[in-house]
Amino acid sequence: MFAIPGQPPVTVTSAAATQIAKLMARQDSAGLRIGVKKGGCAGMEYTMDYVAAVEPNDEVVEVGDARVLIAPMAQMFLFGTEIDYETSLLESGFRFRNPNVVDACGCGESIKFDEALGKTG
């Protein structure tokens, strides 16, 4: 929907692809849908859900056995994002490096986008 021909709307690192493929196999799912919703102290939060089937308007990014589905309403907010998976001594989890984010809360759980991004016309 918001893709540039020949370029995926998001990139998935090999570490993230490996983790997504493991999660998909464990849950017997068709993919991991990424989205955004209102919430958190900065205004928006990322969502991640296992799905049984690809919806017609989902943007699909496949890397090896990993399949990331981008919900239609989230595509403009996630365009250009790199999805990574990091492991440290204290925590492990997915990291979103999103060029569309203008601010984030101190705990890193919520984000804020440029107000112009959500306006059409």
mmCIF file of C-alpha atoms in Angstrom:
data_model
loop_
_atom_site.group_PDB
_atom_site.id
_atom_site.type_symbol
_atom_site.label_atom_id
_atom_site.label_comp_id
_atom_site.label_asym_id
_atom_site.label_seq_id
_atom_site.Cartn_x
_atom_site.Cartn_y
_atom_site.Cartn_z
ATOM 1 C CA MET A 1 0.000 0.000 0.000
ATOM 2 C CA PHE A 2 2.798 2.457 0.945
ATOM 3 C CA ALA A 3 5.656 0.453 -0.573
ATOM 4 C CA ILE A 4 8.229 1.594 -3.081
ATOM 5 C CA PRO A 5 8.491 -0.957 -5.918
ATOM 6 C CA GLY A 6 11.395 -3.320 -5.322
ATOM 7 C CA GLN A 7 11.872 -2.186 -1.711
ATOM 8 C CA PRO A 8 10.230 -3.826 1.310
ATOM 9 C CA PRO A 9 8.272 -1.443 3.568
ATOM 10 C CA VAL A 10 10.216 -2.731 6.589
ATOM 11 C CA THR A 11 13.489 -4.610 6.879
ATOM 12 C CA VAL A 12 13.971 -7.594 9.147
ATOM 13 C CA THR A 13 17.436 -8.421 10.459
ATOM 14 C CA SER A 14 18.625 -12.026 10.440
ATOM 15 C CA ALA A 15 18.348 -12.150 14.254
ATOM 16 C CA ALA A 16 14.718 -10.988 14.094
ATOM 17 C CA ALA A 17 13.917 -13.363 11.222
ATOM 18 C CA THR A 18 15.296 -16.307 13.201
ATOM 19 C CA GLN A 19 13.221 -15.395 16.267
ATOM 20 C CA ILE A 20 10.049 -14.762 14.246
ATOM 21 C CA ALA A 21 10.422 -18.123 12.465
ATOM 22 C CA LYS A 22 10.811 -19.872 15.851
ATOM 23 C CA LEU A 23 7.727 -18.140 17.224
ATOM 24 C CA MET A 24 5.696 -18.930 14.108
ATOM 25 C CA ALA A 25 6.627 -22.626 14.317
ATOM 26 C CA ARG A 26 5.872 -22.781 18.043
ATOM 27 C CA GLN A 27 2.460 -21.146 17.570
ATOM 28 C CA ASP A 28 1.703 -22.807 14.211
ATOM 29 C CA SER A 29 0.861 -19.385 12.796
ATOM 30 C CA ALA A 30 0.868 -17.896 9.307
ATOM 31 C CA GLY A 31 2.925 -14.938 10.492
ATOM 32 C CA LEU A 32 3.455 -12.166 12.975
ATOM 33 C CA ARG A 33 1.290 -9.080 12.397
ATOM 34 C CA ILE A 34 2.882 -5.776 13.388
ATOM 35 C CA GLY A 35 0.751 -2.725 14.056
ATOM 36 C CA VAL A 36 0.417 0.405 16.162
ATOM 37 C CA LYS A 37 -2.277 1.504 18.577
ATOM 38 C CA LYS A 38 -2.980 4.478 20.799
ATOM 39 C CA GLY A 39 -1.536 4.099 24.259
ATOM 40 C CA GLY A 40 1.418 4.627 26.531
ATOM 41 C CA CYS A 41 2.788 7.892 27.836
ATOM 42 C CA ALA A 42 4.134 9.004 24.414
ATOM 43 C CA GLY A 43 0.833 8.314 22.639
ATOM 44 C CA MET A 44 1.342 5.167 20.510
ATOM 45 C CA GLU A 45 2.532 1.590 21.066
ATOM 46 C CA TYR A 46 3.640 -1.185 18.749
ATOM 47 C CA THR A 47 1.498 -4.323 18.631
ATOM 48 C CA MET A 48 2.576 -7.837 17.672
ATOM 49 C CA ASP A 49 0.106 -10.681 17.219
ATOM 50 C CA TYR A 50 0.237 -14.212 15.824
ATOM 51 C CA VAL A 51 -2.170 -14.688 12.932
ATOM 52 C CA ALA A 52 -3.776 -17.734 11.357
ATOM 53 C CA ALA A 53 -4.097 -16.174 7.885
ATOM 54 C CA VAL A 54 -2.925 -13.233 5.824
ATOM 55 C CA GLU A 55 -5.570 -10.524 5.423
ATOM 56 C CA PRO A 56 -6.106 -9.102 1.896
ATOM 57 C CA ASN A 57 -4.663 -5.649 2.706
ATOM 58 C CA ASP A 58 -1.727 -6.811 4.838
ATOM 59 C CA GLU A 59 1.706 -5.888 3.532
ATOM 60 C CA VAL A 60 3.776 -9.092 3.651
ATOM 61 C CA VAL A 61 7.535 -9.193 4.212
ATOM 62 C CA GLU A 62 9.188 -12.610 4.105
ATOM 63 C CA VAL A 63 12.751 -13.329 5.190
ATOM 64 C CA GLY A 64 13.566 -17.034 5.072
ATOM 65 C CA ASP A 65 10.889 -18.837 7.098
ATOM 66 C CA ALA A 66 9.803 -15.629 8.843
ATOM 67 C CA ARG A 67 6.714 -13.757 7.691
ATOM 68 C CA VAL A 68 5.890 -10.270 8.963
ATOM 69 C CA LEU A 69 2.467 -8.848 8.170
ATOM 70 C CA ILE A 70 1.890 -5.134 8.467
ATOM 71 C CA ALA A 71 -1.639 -4.105 9.329
ATOM 72 C CA PRO A 72 -3.116 -1.637 6.801
ATOM 73 C CA MET A 73 -3.595 1.220 9.293
ATOM 74 C CA ALA A 74 0.024 0.871 10.498
ATOM 75 C CA GLN A 75 1.748 0.845 7.104
ATOM 76 C CA MET A 76 2.351 4.611 6.897
ATOM 77 C CA PHE A 77 3.772 4.659 10.439
ATOM 78 C CA LEU A 78 6.096 1.686 9.937
ATOM 79 C CA PHE A 79 7.464 2.452 6.468
ATOM 80 C CA GLY A 80 11.286 2.410 6.600
ATOM 81 C CA THR A 81 11.464 0.604 9.963
ATOM 82 C CA GLU A 82 14.143 -1.966 10.740
ATOM 83 C CA ILE A 83 12.949 -4.793 12.987
ATOM 84 C CA ASP A 84 15.732 -6.396 15.028
ATOM 85 C CA TYR A 85 15.949 -8.883 17.889
ATOM 86 C CA GLU A 86 18.499 -8.182 20.607
ATOM 87 C CA THR A 87 19.626 -10.256 23.567
ATOM 88 C CA SER A 88 21.523 -8.860 26.555
ATOM 89 C CA LEU A 89 22.280 -10.008 30.090
ATOM 90 C CA LEU A 90 19.133 -8.370 31.438
ATOM 91 C CA GLU A 91 16.596 -8.650 28.642
ATOM 92 C CA SER A 92 15.834 -9.788 25.140
ATOM 93 C CA GLY A 93 13.240 -8.618 22.688
ATOM 94 C CA PHE A 94 12.322 -7.032 19.407
ATOM 95 C CA ARG A 95 13.634 -3.534 18.666
ATOM 96 C CA PHE A 96 12.079 -1.189 16.128
ATOM 97 C CA ARG A 97 14.376 1.365 14.518
ATOM 98 C CA ASN A 98 11.727 3.599 13.027
ATOM 99 C CA PRO A 99 12.676 6.812 11.184
ATOM 100 C CA ASN A 100 9.105 8.103 11.597
ATOM 101 C CA VAL A 101 9.320 8.328 15.403
ATOM 102 C CA VAL A 102 9.870 11.850 16.739
ATOM 103 C CA ASP A 103 9.803 11.008 20.465
ATOM 104 C CA ALA A 104 9.682 8.035 22.824
ATOM 105 C CA CYS A 105 8.947 7.643 26.501
ATOM 106 C CA GLY A 106 11.766 6.976 28.933
ATOM 107 C CA CYS A 107 10.898 3.295 29.388
ATOM 108 C CA GLY A 108 10.893 2.718 25.637
ATOM 109 C CA GLU A 109 7.428 1.201 25.577
ATOM 110 C CA SER A 110 5.631 3.941 23.688
ATOM 111 C CA ILE A 111 6.393 6.290 20.814
ATOM 112 C CA LYS A 112 5.203 9.465 19.161
ATOM 113 C CA PHE A 113 4.963 10.135 15.432
ATOM 114 C CA ASP A 114 5.035 13.461 13.610
ATOM 115 C CA GLU A 115 1.432 14.710 13.639
ATOM 116 C CA ALA A 116 1.579 15.352 9.877
ATOM 117 C CA LEU A 117 2.170 11.628 9.251
ATOM 118 C CA GLY A 118 -1.355 10.654 10.260
ATOM 119 C CA LYS A 119 -3.075 13.367 8.207
ATOM 120 C CA THR A 120 -4.300 12.687 4.707
ATOM 121 C CA GLY A 121 -4.925 15.668 2.493
#
